[in-house]
XYZ file of C-alpha atoms in Angstrom:
497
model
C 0.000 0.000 0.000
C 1.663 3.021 -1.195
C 1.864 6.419 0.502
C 0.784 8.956 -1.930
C 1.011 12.009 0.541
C 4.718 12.785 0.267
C 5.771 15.124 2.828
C 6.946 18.095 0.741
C 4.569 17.738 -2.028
C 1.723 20.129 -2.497
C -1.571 17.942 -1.145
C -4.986 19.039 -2.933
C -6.741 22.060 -1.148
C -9.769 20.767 0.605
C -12.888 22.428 1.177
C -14.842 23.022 4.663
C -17.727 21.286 3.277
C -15.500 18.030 2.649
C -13.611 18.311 6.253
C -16.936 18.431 7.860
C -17.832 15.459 5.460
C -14.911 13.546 6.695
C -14.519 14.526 9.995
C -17.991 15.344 11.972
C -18.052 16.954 15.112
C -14.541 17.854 14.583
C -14.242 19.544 11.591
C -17.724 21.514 12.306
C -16.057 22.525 15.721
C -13.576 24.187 13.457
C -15.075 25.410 10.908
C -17.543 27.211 13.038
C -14.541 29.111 15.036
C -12.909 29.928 11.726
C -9.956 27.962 12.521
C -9.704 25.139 9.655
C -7.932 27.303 7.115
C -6.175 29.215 9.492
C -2.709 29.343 11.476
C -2.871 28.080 15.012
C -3.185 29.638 18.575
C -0.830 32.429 19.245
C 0.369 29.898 21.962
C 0.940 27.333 19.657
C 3.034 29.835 17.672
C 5.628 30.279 20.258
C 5.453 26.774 20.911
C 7.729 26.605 17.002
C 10.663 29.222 17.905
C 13.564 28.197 17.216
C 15.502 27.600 20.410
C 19.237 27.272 19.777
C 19.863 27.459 16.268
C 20.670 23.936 16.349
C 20.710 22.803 12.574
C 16.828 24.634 11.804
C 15.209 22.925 14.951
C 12.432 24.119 16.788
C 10.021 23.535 19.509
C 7.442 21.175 18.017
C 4.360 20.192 20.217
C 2.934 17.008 19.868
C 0.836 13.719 20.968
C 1.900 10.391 20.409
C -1.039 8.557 21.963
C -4.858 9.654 20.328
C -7.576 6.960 19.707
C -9.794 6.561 17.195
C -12.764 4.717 15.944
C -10.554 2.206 15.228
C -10.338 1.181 18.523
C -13.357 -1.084 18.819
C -14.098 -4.023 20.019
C -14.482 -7.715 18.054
C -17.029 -10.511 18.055
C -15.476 -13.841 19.037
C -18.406 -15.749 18.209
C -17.605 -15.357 14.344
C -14.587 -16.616 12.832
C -12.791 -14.720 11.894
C -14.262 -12.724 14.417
C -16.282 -9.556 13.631
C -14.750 -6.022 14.212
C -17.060 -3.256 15.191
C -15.425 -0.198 15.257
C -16.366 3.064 17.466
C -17.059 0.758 20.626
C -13.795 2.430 22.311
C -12.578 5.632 20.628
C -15.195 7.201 18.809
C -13.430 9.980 16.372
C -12.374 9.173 12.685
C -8.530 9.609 12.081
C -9.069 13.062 10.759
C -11.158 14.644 13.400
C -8.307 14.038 16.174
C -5.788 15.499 13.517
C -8.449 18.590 13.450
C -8.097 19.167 17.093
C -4.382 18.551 17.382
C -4.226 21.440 14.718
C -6.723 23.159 16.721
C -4.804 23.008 20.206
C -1.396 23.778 18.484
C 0.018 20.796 17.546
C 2.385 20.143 14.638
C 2.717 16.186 14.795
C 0.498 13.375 16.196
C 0.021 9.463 16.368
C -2.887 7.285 15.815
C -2.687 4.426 18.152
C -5.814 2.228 17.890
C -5.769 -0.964 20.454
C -5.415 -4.323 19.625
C -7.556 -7.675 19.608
C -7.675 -10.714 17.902
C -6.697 -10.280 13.947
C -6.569 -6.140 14.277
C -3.230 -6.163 12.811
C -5.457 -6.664 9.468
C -7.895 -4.174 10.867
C -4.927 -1.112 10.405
C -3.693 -2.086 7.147
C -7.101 -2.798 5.489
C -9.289 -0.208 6.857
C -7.524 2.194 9.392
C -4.074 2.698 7.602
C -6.163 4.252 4.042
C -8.018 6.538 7.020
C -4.480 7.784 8.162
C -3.498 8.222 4.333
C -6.867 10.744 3.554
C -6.037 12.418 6.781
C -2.460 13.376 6.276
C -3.922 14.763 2.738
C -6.508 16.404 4.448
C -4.644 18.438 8.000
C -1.549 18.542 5.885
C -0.186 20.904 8.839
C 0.277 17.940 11.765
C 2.560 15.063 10.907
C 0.466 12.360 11.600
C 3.073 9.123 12.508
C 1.407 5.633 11.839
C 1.115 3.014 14.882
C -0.940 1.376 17.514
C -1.216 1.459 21.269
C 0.891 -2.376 21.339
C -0.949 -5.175 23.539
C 2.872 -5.142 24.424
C 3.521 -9.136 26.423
C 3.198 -9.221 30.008
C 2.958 -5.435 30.305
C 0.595 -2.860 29.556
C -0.406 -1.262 26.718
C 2.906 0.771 24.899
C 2.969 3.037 21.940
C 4.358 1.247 18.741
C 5.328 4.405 16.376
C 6.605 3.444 13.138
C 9.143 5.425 10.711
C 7.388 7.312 8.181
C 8.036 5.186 5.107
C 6.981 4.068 2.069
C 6.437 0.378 4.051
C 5.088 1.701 6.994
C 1.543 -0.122 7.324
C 3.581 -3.296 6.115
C 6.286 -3.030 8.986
C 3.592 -2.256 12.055
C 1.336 -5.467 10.257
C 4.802 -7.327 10.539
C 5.052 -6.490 14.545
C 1.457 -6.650 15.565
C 0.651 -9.977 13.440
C 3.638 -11.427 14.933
C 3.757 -10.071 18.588
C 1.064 -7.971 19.807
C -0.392 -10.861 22.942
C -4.113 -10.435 21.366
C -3.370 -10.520 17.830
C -4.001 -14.145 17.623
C -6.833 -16.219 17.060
C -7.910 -18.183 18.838
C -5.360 -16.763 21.905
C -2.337 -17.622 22.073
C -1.092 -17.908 25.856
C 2.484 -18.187 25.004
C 2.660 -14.742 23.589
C 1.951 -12.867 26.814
C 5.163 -13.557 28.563
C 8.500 -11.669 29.369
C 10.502 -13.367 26.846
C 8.250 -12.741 23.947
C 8.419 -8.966 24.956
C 11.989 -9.045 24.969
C 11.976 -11.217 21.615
C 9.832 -8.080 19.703
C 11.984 -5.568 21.012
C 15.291 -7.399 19.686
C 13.712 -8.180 16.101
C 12.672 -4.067 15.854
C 15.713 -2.937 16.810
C 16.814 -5.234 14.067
C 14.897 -3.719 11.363
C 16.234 -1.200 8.831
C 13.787 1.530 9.889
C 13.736 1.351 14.026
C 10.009 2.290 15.557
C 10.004 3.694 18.596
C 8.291 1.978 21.872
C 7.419 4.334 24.758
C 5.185 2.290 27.651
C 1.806 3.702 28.715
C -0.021 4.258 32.504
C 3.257 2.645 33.643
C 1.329 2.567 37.322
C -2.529 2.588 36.728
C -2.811 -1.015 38.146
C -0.079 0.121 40.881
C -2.105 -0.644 44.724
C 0.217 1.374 46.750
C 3.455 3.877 45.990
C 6.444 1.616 45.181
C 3.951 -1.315 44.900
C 3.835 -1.838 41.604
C 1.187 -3.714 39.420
C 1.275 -4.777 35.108
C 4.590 -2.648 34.733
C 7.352 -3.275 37.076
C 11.187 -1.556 36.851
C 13.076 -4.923 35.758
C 11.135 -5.579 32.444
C 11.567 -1.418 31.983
C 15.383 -2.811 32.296
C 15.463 -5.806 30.273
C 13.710 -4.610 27.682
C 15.777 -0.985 27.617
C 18.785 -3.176 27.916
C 17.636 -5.508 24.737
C 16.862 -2.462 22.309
C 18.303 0.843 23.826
C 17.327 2.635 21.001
C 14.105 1.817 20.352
C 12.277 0.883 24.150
C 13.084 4.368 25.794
C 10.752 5.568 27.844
C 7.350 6.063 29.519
C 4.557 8.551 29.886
C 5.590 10.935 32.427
C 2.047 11.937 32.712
C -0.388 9.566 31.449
C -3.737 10.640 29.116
C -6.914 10.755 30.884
C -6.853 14.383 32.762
C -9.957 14.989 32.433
C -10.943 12.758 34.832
C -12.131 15.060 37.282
C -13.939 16.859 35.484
C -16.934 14.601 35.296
C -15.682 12.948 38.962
C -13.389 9.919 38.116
C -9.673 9.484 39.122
C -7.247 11.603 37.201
C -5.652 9.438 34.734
C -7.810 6.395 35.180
C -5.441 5.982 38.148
C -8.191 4.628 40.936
C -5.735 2.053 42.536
C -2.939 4.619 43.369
C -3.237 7.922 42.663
C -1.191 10.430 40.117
C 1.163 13.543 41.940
C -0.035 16.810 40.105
C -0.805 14.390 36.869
C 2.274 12.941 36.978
C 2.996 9.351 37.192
C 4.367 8.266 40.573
C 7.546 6.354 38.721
C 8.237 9.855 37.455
C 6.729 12.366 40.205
C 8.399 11.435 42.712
C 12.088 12.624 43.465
C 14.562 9.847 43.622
C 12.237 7.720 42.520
C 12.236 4.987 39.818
C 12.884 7.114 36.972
C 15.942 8.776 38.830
C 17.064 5.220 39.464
C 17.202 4.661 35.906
C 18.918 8.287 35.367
C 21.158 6.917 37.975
C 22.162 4.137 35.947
C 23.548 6.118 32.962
C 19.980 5.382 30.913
C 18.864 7.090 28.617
C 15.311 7.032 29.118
C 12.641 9.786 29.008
C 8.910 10.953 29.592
C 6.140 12.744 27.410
C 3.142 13.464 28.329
C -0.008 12.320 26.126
C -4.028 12.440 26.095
C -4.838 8.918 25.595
C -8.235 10.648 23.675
C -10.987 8.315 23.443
C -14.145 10.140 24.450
C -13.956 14.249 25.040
C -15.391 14.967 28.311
C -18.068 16.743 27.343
C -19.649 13.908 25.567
C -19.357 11.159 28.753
C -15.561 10.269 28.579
C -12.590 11.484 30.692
C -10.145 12.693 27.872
C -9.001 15.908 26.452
C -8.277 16.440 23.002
C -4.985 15.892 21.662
C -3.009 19.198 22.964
C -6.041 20.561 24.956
C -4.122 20.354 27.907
C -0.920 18.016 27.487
C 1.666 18.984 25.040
C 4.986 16.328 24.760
C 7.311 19.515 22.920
C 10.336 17.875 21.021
C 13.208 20.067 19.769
C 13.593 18.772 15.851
C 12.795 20.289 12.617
C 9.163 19.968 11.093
C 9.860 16.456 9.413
C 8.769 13.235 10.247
C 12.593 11.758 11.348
C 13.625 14.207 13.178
C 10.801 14.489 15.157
C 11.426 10.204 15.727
C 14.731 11.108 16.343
C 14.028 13.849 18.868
C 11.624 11.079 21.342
C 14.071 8.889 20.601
C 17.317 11.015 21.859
C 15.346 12.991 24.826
C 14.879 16.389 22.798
C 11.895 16.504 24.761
C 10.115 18.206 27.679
C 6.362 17.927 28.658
C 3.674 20.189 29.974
C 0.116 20.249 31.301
C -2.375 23.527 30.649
C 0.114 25.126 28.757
C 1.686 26.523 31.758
C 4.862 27.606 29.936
C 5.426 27.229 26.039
C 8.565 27.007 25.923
C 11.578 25.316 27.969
C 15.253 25.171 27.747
C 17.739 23.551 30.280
C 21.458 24.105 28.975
C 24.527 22.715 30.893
C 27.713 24.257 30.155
C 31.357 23.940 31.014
C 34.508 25.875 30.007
C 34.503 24.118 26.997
C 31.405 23.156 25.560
C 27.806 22.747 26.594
C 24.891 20.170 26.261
C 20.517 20.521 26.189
C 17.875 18.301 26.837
C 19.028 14.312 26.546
C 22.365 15.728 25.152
C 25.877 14.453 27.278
C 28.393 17.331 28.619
C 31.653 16.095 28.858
C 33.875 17.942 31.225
C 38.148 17.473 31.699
C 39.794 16.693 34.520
C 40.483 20.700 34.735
C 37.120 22.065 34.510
C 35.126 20.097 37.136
C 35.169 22.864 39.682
C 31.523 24.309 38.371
C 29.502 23.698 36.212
C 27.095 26.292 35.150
C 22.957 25.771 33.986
C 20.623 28.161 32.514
C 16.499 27.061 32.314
C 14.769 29.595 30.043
C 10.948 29.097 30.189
C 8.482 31.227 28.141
C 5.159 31.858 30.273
C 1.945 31.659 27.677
C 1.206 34.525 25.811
C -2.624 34.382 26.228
C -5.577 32.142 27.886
C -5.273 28.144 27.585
C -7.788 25.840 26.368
C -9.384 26.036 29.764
C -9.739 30.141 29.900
C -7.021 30.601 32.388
C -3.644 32.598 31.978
C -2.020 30.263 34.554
C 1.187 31.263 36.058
C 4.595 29.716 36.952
C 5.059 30.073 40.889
C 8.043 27.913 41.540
C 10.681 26.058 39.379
C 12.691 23.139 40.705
C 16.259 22.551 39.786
C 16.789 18.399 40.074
C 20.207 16.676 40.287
C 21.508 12.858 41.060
C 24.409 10.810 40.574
C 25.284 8.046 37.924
C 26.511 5.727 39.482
C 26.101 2.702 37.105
C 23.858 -0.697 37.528
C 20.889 -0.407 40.528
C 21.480 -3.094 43.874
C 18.481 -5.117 41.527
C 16.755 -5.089 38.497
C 13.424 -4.070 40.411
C 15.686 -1.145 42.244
C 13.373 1.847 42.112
C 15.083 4.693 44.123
C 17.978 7.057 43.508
C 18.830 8.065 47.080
C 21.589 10.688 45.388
C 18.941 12.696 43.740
C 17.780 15.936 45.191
C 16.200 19.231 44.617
C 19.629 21.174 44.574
C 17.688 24.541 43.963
C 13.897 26.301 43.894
C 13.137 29.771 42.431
C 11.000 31.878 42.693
C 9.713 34.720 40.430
C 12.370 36.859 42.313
C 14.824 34.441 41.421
C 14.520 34.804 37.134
C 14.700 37.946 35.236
C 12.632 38.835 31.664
C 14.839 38.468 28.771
C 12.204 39.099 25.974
C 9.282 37.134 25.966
C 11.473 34.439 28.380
C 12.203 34.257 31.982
C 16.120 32.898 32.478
C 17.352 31.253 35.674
C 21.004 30.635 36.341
C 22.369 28.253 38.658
C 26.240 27.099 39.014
C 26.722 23.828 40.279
C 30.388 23.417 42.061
C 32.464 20.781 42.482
C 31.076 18.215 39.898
C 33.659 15.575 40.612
C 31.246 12.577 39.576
C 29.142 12.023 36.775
C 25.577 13.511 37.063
C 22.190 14.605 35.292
C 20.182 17.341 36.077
C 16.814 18.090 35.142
C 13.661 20.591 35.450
C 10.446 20.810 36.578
C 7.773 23.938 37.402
C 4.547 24.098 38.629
C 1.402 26.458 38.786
C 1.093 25.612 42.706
C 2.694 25.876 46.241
C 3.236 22.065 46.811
C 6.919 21.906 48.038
C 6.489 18.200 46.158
C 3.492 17.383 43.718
C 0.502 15.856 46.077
C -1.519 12.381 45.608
C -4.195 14.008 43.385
C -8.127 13.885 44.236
C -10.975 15.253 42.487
C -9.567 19.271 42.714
C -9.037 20.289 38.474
C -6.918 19.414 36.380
C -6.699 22.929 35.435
C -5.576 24.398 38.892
C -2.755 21.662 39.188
C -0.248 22.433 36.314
C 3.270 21.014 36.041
C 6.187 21.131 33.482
C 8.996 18.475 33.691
C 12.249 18.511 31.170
C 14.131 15.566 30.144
C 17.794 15.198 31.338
C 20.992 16.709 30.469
C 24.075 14.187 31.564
C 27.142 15.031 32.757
C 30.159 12.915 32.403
C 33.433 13.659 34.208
C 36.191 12.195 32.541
């Protein structure tokens, strides 16, 4: 099946009449605010400055986990069985590429979930969806992939390299992997070894996909008591393919939540910390234990959209209120190769919308997921600037929200964790908070500075702000989403030689 919407080609101008055609609620959303011909929100605009100069690259806001009405449900009774699509998420392709244009985004991912045979489900019927949309919101790269029935874990995005082959290669995976592909099921495929077994054959491949895991702790009972996910298949599968298994969602979809009074995040087990993902929210927690171990493994932040909340789900549209912003330039590899290096930092409410962390020695420096490597003569400081750029107008929820506090993070690397299910960091620390005393205007930015002395070890440091006075980010109840607003960057590492 051939791709006819090449990237820098000029696809056919489309009329209102045929997005609302396409598209429904969506597309008449937009067309009645006058927005589906024109540029997006002023915030979205400074979400695209370059920040840098590094080789054209920008900020580029995105969402790499949106459902659609591809993600249905199947009768068993039938055989094959019977796909009914719209049981799940409800939206055709195009109408979530609509909204991601809508809420400022420049690149999003279709991934539909699984069940028995669906890998024949996207390439016969969803993957020519994906084509017409890409034709049709021509503005928002729109990657190709599934939300994986990943073995013995939860679900995990599966985003494949935009390529002439790409519904082949994710038909390839699924068909071969995915633990409810089969029919009738197939027991053997939900276990740690076939998990491990898909990640080796993808990092194999000539074009890599990326695999980032999902609500790492929904089914977690307790903090630290983990449930579907647990840290040592995070580190035997990051160990099989480092460069393609790198990650998890910092802060998981689902904010909506309380909004129409469920859990935040679909987390009603163990709660979320200001949105955030206990693994990642809390300070010298798992995801500084796998900092600590030299890893190179980052967040995002996504909206898992199945339902809007207004119409009896719990989601947000893609980039109503999380944004996963990854420095790259407007093309389909380098935004792949931005997730996959940790060019990436992740907001909620559009709190800021922009965010640089720099780390620089006498001679050289390093940014988000980058490596600074200092001589044996310049360990005695080390010196950061974060740069954040507040919003420019109201977010999606009518509020001009504003930064009260940003958190300077450091811990050591120290090499391999005690155990594979080690989940602490006890080096890792807030080293520094500021205030809005603390940063002065520089333009439209506010700059911090910070000089870390002494940095005699190898190290990472990282960022995170928040709209609130919580020293740390709180177990979250039913207060909203909207007054609870957190950034987070990725690292930058430090190596002393």
């Amino acid at each position: 099946m051939k791709d006819n919407n090449v990237q820098d080609g000029n696809p056919p101008a489309v009329s209102r009449r045929q997005l609302v055609k396409f598209a429904g609620v969506g597309a008449t959303f937009v067309a009645a605010s006058s927005l589906a011909g024109a540029a997006v929100t002023s915030a979205a605009a400074d979400d695209h400055r370059a920040s840098g100069g590094s080789r054209g690259r920008a900020w580029h806001a995105g969402d790499h986990h949106v459902h659609s009405e591809y993600s249905g449900e199947f009768d068993t009774s039938t055989s094959p069985p019977t796909f009914h699509k719209g049981e799940d998420g409800v939206y055709p392709i195009v109408t979530n590429a609509i909204m991601a244009k809508h809420f400022g985004l420049t690149w999003a991912m279709c991934t539909d979930h699984g069940g028995p045979t669906h890998s024949k489900v996207n390439l016969e019927l969803a993957y020519p969806e994906l084509l017409r949309s890409r034709v049709l919101v021509p503005e928002v790269l729109q990657f190709w992939g599934m939300e994986f029935d990943a073995p013995a874990l939860d679900h995990h995005t599966l985003m494949i390299p935009h390529q002439a082959d790409e519904a082949r290669q994710l038909f390839e995976l699924e068909s071969r992997f995915a633990k409810y592909d089969a029919f009738p099921t197939d027991p053997g495929r939900n276990t740690e070894a076939r998990m491990v077994e898909f990640l080796r054959t993808a990092k194999d491949m000539r074009h890599k996909p990326l695999v980032i895991a999902h609500h790492t702790s929904r089914t977690a009972t307790g903090l630290g008591v983990y449930g579907q996910d647990t840290p040592h298949e995070f580190r035997n599968g990051n160990n099989a393919a480092p460069d393609v298994y790198v990650g998890f969602e910092g802060a998981p979809g689902h904010q909506a939540g309380p909004l129409t009074g469920r859990a935040r995040g679909g987390y009603s087990r163990h709660p979320t910390y200001g949105g955030f993902d206990q693994m990642t929210a809390r300070v010298g927690g798992l995801w500084d234990s796998l900092l600590g171990e030299g890893r190179r493994w980052w967040i995002t932040a996504t909206s898992d959209s199945h339902v809007h909340w207004t119409r009896g789900g719990y989601d947000f549209w893609p980039g109503e209120y999380s944004k996963t912003h990854v420095h790259a330039r407007h093309d389909y590899a380098d935004i792949m190769d931005g997730l996959r290096n940790g060019r990436v930092w992740v907001g909620t409410g559009d709190l800021i919308t922009g965010l640089d962390l720099t780390v620089t020695g006498r001679h050289g420096g390093a940014a988000m997921g980058g490596t600074l490597r200092l001589g044996s003569r310049d360990r005695d400081q080390v010196d950061i600037e974060i740069r954040f750029r507040p919003a420019a107008g109201e977010n999606a929820g009518g509020q001009r929200p504003e930064v009260r506090r940003v958190d300077l993070i450091a811990g050591h690397v120290t090499g391999p964790a005690p155990g594979l299910d080690s989940d602490t960091n006890p080096t890792t620390k807030v080293v520094a908070r500021f205030g809005p005393g603390d940063w002065r205007r520089q333009g439209p930015d506010h700059v911090i500075r910070y000089t870390l002395r002494d940095a005699g070890t190898d190290l990472y440091v990282r960022v995170r702000g928040t709209s609130t006075d919580e020293v740390e980010p709180l177990a979250d109840g039913l207060e909203s989403p909207w007054d609870d607003l957190w950034f987070y960057s990725n690292p930058v590492f430090v190596e002393a030689r």
